[in-house]
Amino acid sequence: AGELRRIALSFWEDIQFKDFNKAASYHPPELQDSVDIPFLLQRLFVVRPEALDILEYEVVMVDIDSTGDRARVRTRLKVKELARGKIQEKQVMLYFRREAESATWTMRLEDSLRSLEADEDKKH
């Protein structure tokens, strides 16, 4: 849990300082070059990342599943939209996986921000 807390805080610090390449490095190696952090942030906050000032961030909860290979970290953010001067608070759940207990945790931000779309192949 401590390692996940540290990773989540480090991730938000990288976002705060607009280091999107470093923020992508928390993803699995095969996704690091393709993950579009600015796009995902714009989806989350509905404002361009360069117009966003992350004022505060904290970890609220770390939850690890029974296998020990999946986890979620609830974070709370306080952000300011620079153009409008509006301050908002958001809670963001970050999802992590690892292949084995000795492996490193990797994040999947796009899973955390997935939009709710119905699967066309399933009944609703």
Short mmCIF file of N, CA and C in Angstrom, two decimals:
data_model
loop_
_atom_site.label_atom_id
_atom_site.label_comp_id
_atom_site.label_asym_id
_atom_site.label_seq_id
_atom_site.Cartn_x
_atom_site.Cartn_y
_atom_site.Cartn_z
N ALA A 1 0.83 -1.20 0.00
CA ALA A 1 0.00 0.00 0.00
C ALA A 1 0.87 1.26 0.00
N GLY A 2 1.96 1.21 0.73
CA GLY A 2 2.86 2.36 0.79
C GLY A 2 3.47 2.68 -0.57
N GLU A 3 3.84 1.63 -1.31
CA GLU A 3 4.41 1.83 -2.64
C GLU A 3 3.38 2.45 -3.58
N LEU A 4 2.14 1.99 -3.51
CA LEU A 4 1.08 2.54 -4.36
C LEU A 4 0.80 4.00 -4.01
N ARG A 5 0.82 4.30 -2.73
CA ARG A 5 0.63 5.69 -2.28
C ARG A 5 1.73 6.58 -2.86
N ARG A 6 2.97 6.11 -2.79
CA ARG A 6 4.11 6.88 -3.29
C ARG A 6 4.01 7.08 -4.81
N ILE A 7 3.64 6.02 -5.54
CA ILE A 7 3.52 6.11 -7.00
C ILE A 7 2.43 7.11 -7.38
N ALA A 8 1.28 7.04 -6.72
CA ALA A 8 0.17 7.95 -7.04
C ALA A 8 0.56 9.40 -6.78
N LEU A 9 1.21 9.66 -5.66
CA LEU A 9 1.63 11.04 -5.34
C LEU A 9 2.67 11.53 -6.34
N SER A 10 3.60 10.66 -6.71
CA SER A 10 4.63 11.02 -7.69
C SER A 10 3.99 11.31 -9.05
N PHE A 11 3.00 10.51 -9.43
CA PHE A 11 2.29 10.72 -10.69
C PHE A 11 1.64 12.11 -10.71
N TRP A 12 0.91 12.46 -9.65
CA TRP A 12 0.25 13.77 -9.63
C TRP A 12 1.25 14.92 -9.58
N GLU A 13 2.40 14.69 -8.94
CA GLU A 13 3.44 15.72 -8.94
C GLU A 13 3.95 15.94 -10.37
N ASP A 14 4.15 14.87 -11.11
CA ASP A 14 4.58 15.00 -12.51
C ASP A 14 3.55 15.76 -13.32
N ILE A 15 2.28 15.48 -13.09
CA ILE A 15 1.20 16.20 -13.78
C ILE A 15 1.21 17.67 -13.38
N GLN A 16 1.40 17.93 -12.10
CA GLN A 16 1.44 19.32 -11.60
C GLN A 16 2.50 20.14 -12.32
N PHE A 17 3.63 19.51 -12.61
CA PHE A 17 4.74 20.21 -13.27
C PHE A 17 4.79 19.93 -14.77
N LYS A 18 3.67 19.43 -15.31
CA LYS A 18 3.49 19.23 -16.75
C LYS A 18 4.57 18.34 -17.37
N ASP A 19 5.08 17.38 -16.62
CA ASP A 19 6.05 16.43 -17.13
C ASP A 19 5.29 15.18 -17.60
N PHE A 20 4.66 15.29 -18.78
CA PHE A 20 3.77 14.24 -19.26
C PHE A 20 4.52 12.98 -19.66
N ASN A 21 5.78 13.10 -20.10
CA ASN A 21 6.57 11.92 -20.41
C ASN A 21 6.85 11.10 -19.16
N LYS A 22 7.18 11.77 -18.09
CA LYS A 22 7.41 11.07 -16.82
C LYS A 22 6.10 10.46 -16.32
N ALA A 23 4.99 11.17 -16.46
CA ALA A 23 3.69 10.65 -16.04
C ALA A 23 3.33 9.39 -16.84
N ALA A 24 3.71 9.35 -18.10
CA ALA A 24 3.44 8.16 -18.92
C ALA A 24 4.30 6.97 -18.49
N SER A 25 5.41 7.23 -17.83
CA SER A 25 6.32 6.15 -17.44
C SER A 25 5.74 5.24 -16.36
N TYR A 26 4.64 5.61 -15.74
CA TYR A 26 3.99 4.75 -14.74
C TYR A 26 3.13 3.68 -15.39
N HIS A 27 2.94 3.79 -16.70
CA HIS A 27 2.16 2.82 -17.46
C HIS A 27 3.05 1.64 -17.85
N PRO A 28 2.46 0.53 -18.28
CA PRO A 28 3.27 -0.60 -18.74
C PRO A 28 4.18 -0.16 -19.90
N PRO A 29 5.37 -0.72 -19.99
CA PRO A 29 6.33 -0.30 -21.02
C PRO A 29 5.75 -0.28 -22.43
N GLU A 30 4.90 -1.25 -22.76
CA GLU A 30 4.35 -1.30 -24.12
C GLU A 30 3.34 -0.18 -24.40
N LEU A 31 2.87 0.51 -23.37
CA LEU A 31 1.91 1.60 -23.55
C LEU A 31 2.51 2.99 -23.39
N GLN A 32 3.71 3.08 -22.84
CA GLN A 32 4.28 4.38 -22.48
C GLN A 32 4.39 5.34 -23.66
N ASP A 33 4.72 4.86 -24.82
CA ASP A 33 4.86 5.74 -25.98
C ASP A 33 3.52 6.16 -26.57
N SER A 34 2.48 5.39 -26.30
CA SER A 34 1.19 5.67 -26.93
C SER A 34 0.18 6.36 -26.01
N VAL A 35 0.43 6.35 -24.70
CA VAL A 35 -0.54 6.97 -23.79
C VAL A 35 -0.48 8.49 -23.95
N ASP A 36 -1.64 9.09 -24.11
CA ASP A 36 -1.74 10.54 -24.36
C ASP A 36 -2.22 11.22 -23.09
N ILE A 37 -1.29 11.53 -22.20
CA ILE A 37 -1.63 12.12 -20.89
C ILE A 37 -2.38 13.44 -21.04
N PRO A 38 -1.94 14.39 -21.87
CA PRO A 38 -2.69 15.64 -21.99
C PRO A 38 -4.15 15.42 -22.42
N PHE A 39 -4.38 14.51 -23.37
CA PHE A 39 -5.74 14.22 -23.81
C PHE A 39 -6.58 13.65 -22.66
N LEU A 40 -6.00 12.71 -21.91
CA LEU A 40 -6.74 12.10 -20.80
C LEU A 40 -7.05 13.13 -19.72
N LEU A 41 -6.12 14.04 -19.47
CA LEU A 41 -6.37 15.10 -18.48
C LEU A 41 -7.48 16.04 -18.95
N GLN A 42 -7.48 16.34 -20.24
CA GLN A 42 -8.52 17.21 -20.77
C GLN A 42 -9.89 16.54 -20.64
N ARG A 43 -9.95 15.23 -20.85
CA ARG A 43 -11.20 14.49 -20.65
C ARG A 43 -11.66 14.57 -19.19
N LEU A 44 -10.71 14.48 -18.28
CA LEU A 44 -11.04 14.48 -16.85
C LEU A 44 -11.50 15.85 -16.37
N PHE A 45 -10.78 16.89 -16.73
CA PHE A 45 -11.05 18.22 -16.18
C PHE A 45 -11.84 19.13 -17.12
N VAL A 46 -12.02 18.72 -18.36
CA VAL A 46 -12.73 19.50 -19.38
C VAL A 46 -12.09 20.88 -19.55
N VAL A 47 -10.78 20.89 -19.50
CA VAL A 47 -10.00 22.10 -19.74
C VAL A 47 -8.62 21.64 -20.23
N ARG A 48 -8.03 22.40 -21.11
CA ARG A 48 -6.71 22.03 -21.63
C ARG A 48 -5.69 21.99 -20.49
N PRO A 49 -4.77 21.02 -20.50
CA PRO A 49 -3.82 20.87 -19.40
C PRO A 49 -2.98 22.11 -19.12
N GLU A 50 -2.64 22.87 -20.17
CA GLU A 50 -1.83 24.07 -19.94
C GLU A 50 -2.61 25.17 -19.23
N ALA A 51 -3.92 25.07 -19.18
CA ALA A 51 -4.77 26.05 -18.49
C ALA A 51 -5.22 25.54 -17.14
N LEU A 52 -4.53 24.52 -16.64
CA LEU A 52 -4.90 23.88 -15.39
C LEU A 52 -3.75 23.96 -14.39
N ASP A 53 -4.03 24.42 -13.20
CA ASP A 53 -3.03 24.48 -12.13
C ASP A 53 -3.46 23.53 -11.02
N ILE A 54 -2.68 22.48 -10.82
CA ILE A 54 -2.99 21.55 -9.73
C ILE A 54 -2.41 22.15 -8.46
N LEU A 55 -3.30 22.52 -7.55
CA LEU A 55 -2.90 23.19 -6.31
C LEU A 55 -2.54 22.19 -5.22
N GLU A 56 -3.34 21.15 -5.07
CA GLU A 56 -3.12 20.15 -4.01
C GLU A 56 -3.54 18.78 -4.52
N TYR A 57 -2.93 17.76 -3.96
CA TYR A 57 -3.34 16.38 -4.25
C TYR A 57 -3.00 15.53 -3.05
N GLU A 58 -3.85 14.54 -2.80
CA GLU A 58 -3.61 13.64 -1.68
C GLU A 58 -4.21 12.27 -1.99
N VAL A 59 -3.67 11.26 -1.34
CA VAL A 59 -4.21 9.91 -1.45
C VAL A 59 -5.24 9.74 -0.34
N VAL A 60 -6.44 9.34 -0.73
CA VAL A 60 -7.52 9.15 0.24
C VAL A 60 -7.58 7.70 0.70
N MET A 61 -7.36 6.75 -0.24
CA MET A 61 -7.50 5.35 0.09
C MET A 61 -6.70 4.50 -0.88
N VAL A 62 -6.12 3.41 -0.38
CA VAL A 62 -5.45 2.41 -1.21
C VAL A 62 -6.16 1.09 -0.94
N ASP A 63 -6.57 0.42 -2.01
CA ASP A 63 -7.30 -0.83 -1.90
C ASP A 63 -6.65 -1.86 -2.81
N ILE A 64 -6.19 -2.97 -2.22
CA ILE A 64 -5.55 -4.05 -2.99
C ILE A 64 -6.47 -5.25 -2.95
N ASP A 65 -6.65 -5.90 -4.11
CA ASP A 65 -7.58 -7.04 -4.17
C ASP A 65 -6.97 -8.28 -3.51
N SER A 66 -7.77 -9.36 -3.44
CA SER A 66 -7.37 -10.58 -2.74
C SER A 66 -6.18 -11.29 -3.39
N THR A 67 -5.96 -11.08 -4.69
CA THR A 67 -4.81 -11.72 -5.35
C THR A 67 -3.52 -10.96 -5.09
N GLY A 68 -3.63 -9.70 -4.70
CA GLY A 68 -2.46 -8.86 -4.49
C GLY A 68 -1.86 -8.31 -5.76
N ASP A 69 -2.53 -8.53 -6.89
CA ASP A 69 -2.00 -8.09 -8.18
C ASP A 69 -2.79 -6.97 -8.83
N ARG A 70 -3.89 -6.57 -8.22
CA ARG A 70 -4.69 -5.44 -8.72
C ARG A 70 -4.94 -4.49 -7.56
N ALA A 71 -4.94 -3.21 -7.89
CA ALA A 71 -5.15 -2.22 -6.83
C ALA A 71 -5.82 -0.98 -7.40
N ARG A 72 -6.41 -0.24 -6.51
CA ARG A 72 -6.96 1.06 -6.88
C ARG A 72 -6.58 2.05 -5.79
N VAL A 73 -6.32 3.26 -6.23
CA VAL A 73 -5.92 4.32 -5.31
C VAL A 73 -6.84 5.51 -5.55
N ARG A 74 -7.60 5.87 -4.54
CA ARG A 74 -8.48 7.04 -4.65
C ARG A 74 -7.68 8.27 -4.25
N THR A 75 -7.66 9.25 -5.15
CA THR A 75 -6.94 10.49 -4.88
C THR A 75 -7.92 11.66 -4.92
N ARG A 76 -7.59 12.69 -4.17
CA ARG A 76 -8.39 13.92 -4.16
C ARG A 76 -7.50 15.04 -4.66
N LEU A 77 -8.03 15.81 -5.62
CA LEU A 77 -7.27 16.89 -6.23
C LEU A 77 -8.00 18.21 -6.04
N LYS A 78 -7.23 19.25 -5.86
CA LYS A 78 -7.76 20.61 -5.88
C LYS A 78 -7.05 21.32 -7.02
N VAL A 79 -7.85 21.77 -8.01
CA VAL A 79 -7.27 22.37 -9.21
C VAL A 79 -7.90 23.72 -9.48
N LYS A 80 -7.15 24.54 -10.19
CA LYS A 80 -7.64 25.86 -10.57
C LYS A 80 -7.61 25.97 -12.09
N GLU A 81 -8.73 26.37 -12.66
CA GLU A 81 -8.79 26.67 -14.09
C GLU A 81 -8.25 28.08 -14.26
N LEU A 82 -7.11 28.21 -14.89
CA LEU A 82 -6.43 29.50 -14.96
C LEU A 82 -7.23 30.54 -15.74
N ALA A 83 -7.90 30.15 -16.80
CA ALA A 83 -8.63 31.12 -17.63
C ALA A 83 -9.81 31.74 -16.88
N ARG A 84 -10.51 30.93 -16.10
CA ARG A 84 -11.70 31.43 -15.40
C ARG A 84 -11.44 31.71 -13.92
N GLY A 85 -10.32 31.26 -13.41
CA GLY A 85 -10.02 31.44 -11.99
C GLY A 85 -10.85 30.55 -11.09
N LYS A 86 -11.54 29.58 -11.67
CA LYS A 86 -12.42 28.70 -10.92
C LYS A 86 -11.61 27.58 -10.26
N ILE A 87 -11.89 27.32 -8.99
CA ILE A 87 -11.24 26.24 -8.26
C ILE A 87 -12.25 25.11 -8.10
N GLN A 88 -11.80 23.90 -8.39
CA GLN A 88 -12.67 22.74 -8.22
C GLN A 88 -11.92 21.61 -7.53
N GLU A 89 -12.68 20.75 -6.89
CA GLU A 89 -12.11 19.55 -6.28
C GLU A 89 -12.65 18.34 -7.01
N LYS A 90 -11.79 17.38 -7.24
CA LYS A 90 -12.18 16.13 -7.91
C LYS A 90 -11.57 14.97 -7.18
N GLN A 91 -12.28 13.86 -7.20
CA GLN A 91 -11.70 12.60 -6.75
C GLN A 91 -11.45 11.75 -7.98
N VAL A 92 -10.27 11.19 -8.06
CA VAL A 92 -9.89 10.37 -9.21
C VAL A 92 -9.39 9.03 -8.68
N MET A 93 -9.95 7.96 -9.23
CA MET A 93 -9.51 6.62 -8.88
C MET A 93 -8.48 6.19 -9.91
N LEU A 94 -7.31 5.81 -9.45
CA LEU A 94 -6.24 5.31 -10.31
C LEU A 94 -6.18 3.79 -10.16
N TYR A 95 -6.09 3.07 -11.27
CA TYR A 95 -6.06 1.62 -11.25
C TYR A 95 -4.66 1.12 -11.60
N PHE A 96 -4.22 0.10 -10.84
CA PHE A 96 -2.88 -0.45 -10.99
C PHE A 96 -2.95 -1.96 -11.12
N ARG A 97 -1.94 -2.52 -11.79
CA ARG A 97 -1.77 -3.97 -11.90
C ARG A 97 -0.29 -4.31 -11.79
N ARG A 98 -0.05 -5.56 -11.45
CA ARG A 98 1.31 -6.10 -11.52
C ARG A 98 1.21 -7.58 -11.87
N GLU A 99 2.23 -8.09 -12.51
CA GLU A 99 2.21 -9.47 -12.99
C GLU A 99 2.45 -10.48 -11.88
N ALA A 100 3.22 -10.09 -10.88
CA ALA A 100 3.53 -10.98 -9.75
C ALA A 100 3.88 -10.11 -8.55
N GLU A 101 3.95 -10.72 -7.39
CA GLU A 101 4.21 -9.95 -6.17
C GLU A 101 5.55 -9.23 -6.23
N SER A 102 6.52 -9.80 -6.95
CA SER A 102 7.84 -9.17 -7.06
C SER A 102 7.90 -8.13 -8.17
N ALA A 103 6.87 -8.06 -9.01
CA ALA A 103 6.87 -7.11 -10.15
C ALA A 103 6.48 -5.71 -9.68
N THR A 104 6.79 -4.73 -10.52
CA THR A 104 6.43 -3.36 -10.19
C THR A 104 4.98 -3.09 -10.57
N TRP A 105 4.36 -2.17 -9.84
CA TRP A 105 2.99 -1.77 -10.14
C TRP A 105 3.00 -0.86 -11.37
N THR A 106 2.04 -1.05 -12.26
CA THR A 106 1.88 -0.14 -13.39
C THR A 106 0.45 0.39 -13.40
N MET A 107 0.32 1.60 -13.86
CA MET A 107 -0.96 2.29 -13.89
C MET A 107 -1.58 2.18 -15.28
N ARG A 108 -2.88 2.31 -15.32
CA ARG A 108 -3.59 2.41 -16.59
C ARG A 108 -4.56 3.58 -16.46
N LEU A 109 -4.05 4.77 -16.75
CA LEU A 109 -4.87 5.98 -16.58
C LEU A 109 -6.09 5.95 -17.48
N GLU A 110 -5.92 5.42 -18.69
CA GLU A 110 -7.08 5.38 -19.59
C GLU A 110 -8.18 4.50 -19.02
N ASP A 111 -7.85 3.45 -18.27
CA ASP A 111 -8.88 2.64 -17.60
C ASP A 111 -9.56 3.44 -16.51
N SER A 112 -8.80 4.28 -15.84
CA SER A 112 -9.36 5.10 -14.77
C SER A 112 -10.36 6.11 -15.30
N LEU A 113 -10.17 6.56 -16.53
CA LEU A 113 -11.01 7.61 -17.10
C LEU A 113 -11.95 7.10 -18.18
N ARG A 114 -12.11 5.80 -18.25
CA ARG A 114 -12.95 5.21 -19.30
C ARG A 114 -14.36 5.76 -19.24
N SER A 115 -14.87 6.13 -20.39
CA SER A 115 -16.24 6.63 -20.45
C SER A 115 -17.20 5.44 -20.41
N LEU A 116 -18.38 5.68 -19.93
CA LEU A 116 -19.37 4.64 -19.82
C LEU A 116 -20.09 4.49 -21.16
N GLU A 117 -19.66 3.51 -21.92
CA GLU A 117 -20.29 3.23 -23.20
C GLU A 117 -20.79 1.80 -23.16
N ALA A 118 -21.98 1.58 -23.65
CA ALA A 118 -22.55 0.25 -23.66
C ALA A 118 -21.84 -0.63 -24.68
N ASP A 119 -21.66 -1.88 -24.33
CA ASP A 119 -21.08 -2.85 -25.25
C ASP A 119 -22.17 -3.29 -26.22
N GLU A 120 -21.95 -3.05 -27.51
CA GLU A 120 -22.96 -3.36 -28.52
C GLU A 120 -23.26 -4.85 -28.62
N ASP A 121 -22.34 -5.68 -28.20
CA ASP A 121 -22.52 -7.13 -28.29
C ASP A 121 -23.28 -7.72 -27.11
N LYS A 122 -23.66 -6.91 -26.15
CA LYS A 122 -24.34 -7.42 -24.96
C LYS A 122 -25.73 -6.80 -24.83
N LYS A 123 -26.60 -7.54 -24.16
CA LYS A 123 -27.96 -7.04 -23.92
C LYS A 123 -27.94 -6.01 -22.79
N HIS A 124 -28.84 -5.03 -22.89
CA HIS A 124 -28.96 -4.02 -21.83
C HIS A 124 -30.38 -3.98 -21.36
#
